[in-house]
Each structure stands twice: as structure tokens, then as C-alpha cells.
Steps between C-alpha positions, in 0.01 A plus 500: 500500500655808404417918437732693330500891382701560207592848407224595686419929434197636603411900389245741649414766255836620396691400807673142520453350824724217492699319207729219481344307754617109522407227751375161527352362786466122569250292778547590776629884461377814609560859319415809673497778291571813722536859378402884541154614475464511072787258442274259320432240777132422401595575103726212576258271632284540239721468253611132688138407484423600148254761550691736363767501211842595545702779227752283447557105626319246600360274772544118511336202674633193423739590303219679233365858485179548739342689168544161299360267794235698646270251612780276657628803676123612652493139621848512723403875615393637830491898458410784789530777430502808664162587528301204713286407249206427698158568478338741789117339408613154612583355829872444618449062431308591173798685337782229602219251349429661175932590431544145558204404259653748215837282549307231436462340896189412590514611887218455764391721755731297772847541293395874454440564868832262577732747286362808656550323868870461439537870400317608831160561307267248654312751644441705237452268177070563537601841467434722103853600435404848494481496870844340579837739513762505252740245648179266526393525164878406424443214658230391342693553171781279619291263678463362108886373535392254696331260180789634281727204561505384162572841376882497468552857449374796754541832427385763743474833533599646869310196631631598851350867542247532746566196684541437893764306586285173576409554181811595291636121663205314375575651129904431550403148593241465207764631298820298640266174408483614189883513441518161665295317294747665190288781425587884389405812655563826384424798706546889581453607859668793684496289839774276605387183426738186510386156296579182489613466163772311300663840410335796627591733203429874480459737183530866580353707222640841656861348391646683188564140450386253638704170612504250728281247322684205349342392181 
């Protein structure tokens, strides 16, 4: 299982945000991409995940561009991004049940309510959404991990923002099981958050250029 970038440029308007990016990342790594505030953090994400097209490069999964193999790609994907994604109209259980059903789980009520338990939810998964604060409606985003275990490749978007420390553990285990069982995650966070990976790599898009990353 591999992900490489190749060349990787992204631009935004008239202003190149990054260029020349190379990496490839096998089971059991973890990338955080770190950077200022307009580096390109999320640009890079998206680019990784193929909803957005780089200027110049490409990305790879198995060894074949993610524009080429789309379907393949969607299967092995788990993306979060930075918004939660959830909806305020249903209840907390409702929206870990229906993300899992768009993956293609089938989840009952019980798994639903389980995931939210080991985030510290259980109280408030027969709550709407709308009524829950931002770090709990994180949750309930991430609370979807949990039946992602034959997704090999997460990529999340400052996954650990708005998190109490019970919390932030039970998403650093989550995601050290992950790694274990040889998955990839790829990240951006400004916390200091240490994982269990294989190599724990980092790509700093504020570099003029950026090293570190052996390809």
C-alpha cells in the first residue's frame, strides 16, 4: 500500500503555494502537514484526496494517478475535513449512522451510540446536533472512524481542535489502531500530538523548501 506526491504544485490565483513537493508514505505512516496560516495546509489535503487538482504533478495510490483510478481510490478513502460535516436537523447517533451508511456500513442504532460512548458522548447522542458545542459536533464527525477500519487511508483536517483531553486520547488511540493494523494517516493540527506510527513524518509547507520526507 503506498501514496506518493510527485511534483506536487498547487496555485491560488496568481500566487504558488507550494511546488516541488515529493513523498511517499507506506502502511503504517503518518504525515503531518504543518505550516503558517495560508501556507496551503488544507489546499494540500485536498489535493491528496483528489478533490482538487494540482498546477503541476500528480497524486498516486498504488503506484497509479488517483485521477486514473477514481473509484478504487473513493473505496480506500476516509476524508474530514475541516468543516464537521454534520447535519444540525438530525440527532448526534443519526449523523454517525447515516456517514457510515454513505461509506457503505450498514450501522444500527447500538454501534452508533457505542462510537459516541467512547468519545465521551453517551449522553448526548439523542441530542439534534444543532444543540451540541463545537468540540461535540467534532466528535460526532470523528465518531465515524470508528467503522473505517477497512479504509486504509485517513486524511483529516485538524481532527484534534476542540477536543478535551479525554477526548483528544480516545481519537490518538482510534488513530494509533489505525497505524497498527498498517494503515495511513495524514493530518494537519497545530497541537502537539505524538502517534504511534512506523515513521512519524512531517511536511512543513512554510519551508522555502521543503525536506525531510524520504521518497
Amino acid at each position: 500500500m503506498s501514496l506518493e506526491a510527485k511534483a506536487l504544485a498547487c496555485t491560488r490565483g496568481s500566487r504558488a503555494l507550494f511546488a516541488d513537493i515529493d513523498f511517499s508514505l507506506a502502511g503504517g505512516d503518518a504525515l503531518r502537514v504543518s505550516g503558517a496560516n495560508g501556507s496551503g495546509k488544507t489546499s494540500m489535503l485536498r489535493l491528496l484526496c483528489g478533490l482538487a487538482s494540482p498546477a503541476a504533478g500528480q497524486v498516486c495510490w498504488q503506484g497509479k494517478d488517483i485521477r486514473a483510478t477514481r473509484e478504487q481510490f473513493g473505496a480506500a478513502l476516509v476524508y474530514l475535513g475541516h468543516a464537521n460535516g454534520v447535519k444540525d436537523d438530525l440527532l448526534a447517533w443519526e449523523n454517525v449512522a447515516i456517514g457510515a451508511t454513505l461509506a457503505g456500513i450498514a450501522l444500527r442504532r447500538e454501534q452508533a451510540l457505542g462510537a459516541l460512548d467512547e468519545l465521551g458522548l453517551a449522553l448526548a447522542a439523542d441530542l439534534p446536533t444543532r444543540a451540541l458545542s463545537q468540540g461535540q459536533r467534532k466528535r460526532v464527525a470523528l465518531a465515524r472512524l470508528q467503522f473505517a477500519v477497512d479504509k486504509p487511508l485517513w486524511i483529516l483536517d485538524e481532527p484534534f481542535t476542540a477536543l478535551d483531553k479525554s477526548a483528544l486520547a480516545a481519537l490518538c488511540a482510534t488513530l494509533d489502531a489505525h497505524l497498527a493494523r498498517g494503515g495511513i494517516v495524514i493530518y494537519t493540527t497545530h497541537q502537539d500530538v505524538a502517534l504511534a506510527a512506523r515513521r512519524a513524518l512531517e511536511l512543513d509547507l512554510s519551508a522555502a523548501a521543503p525536506a525531510g520526507l524520504p521518497c
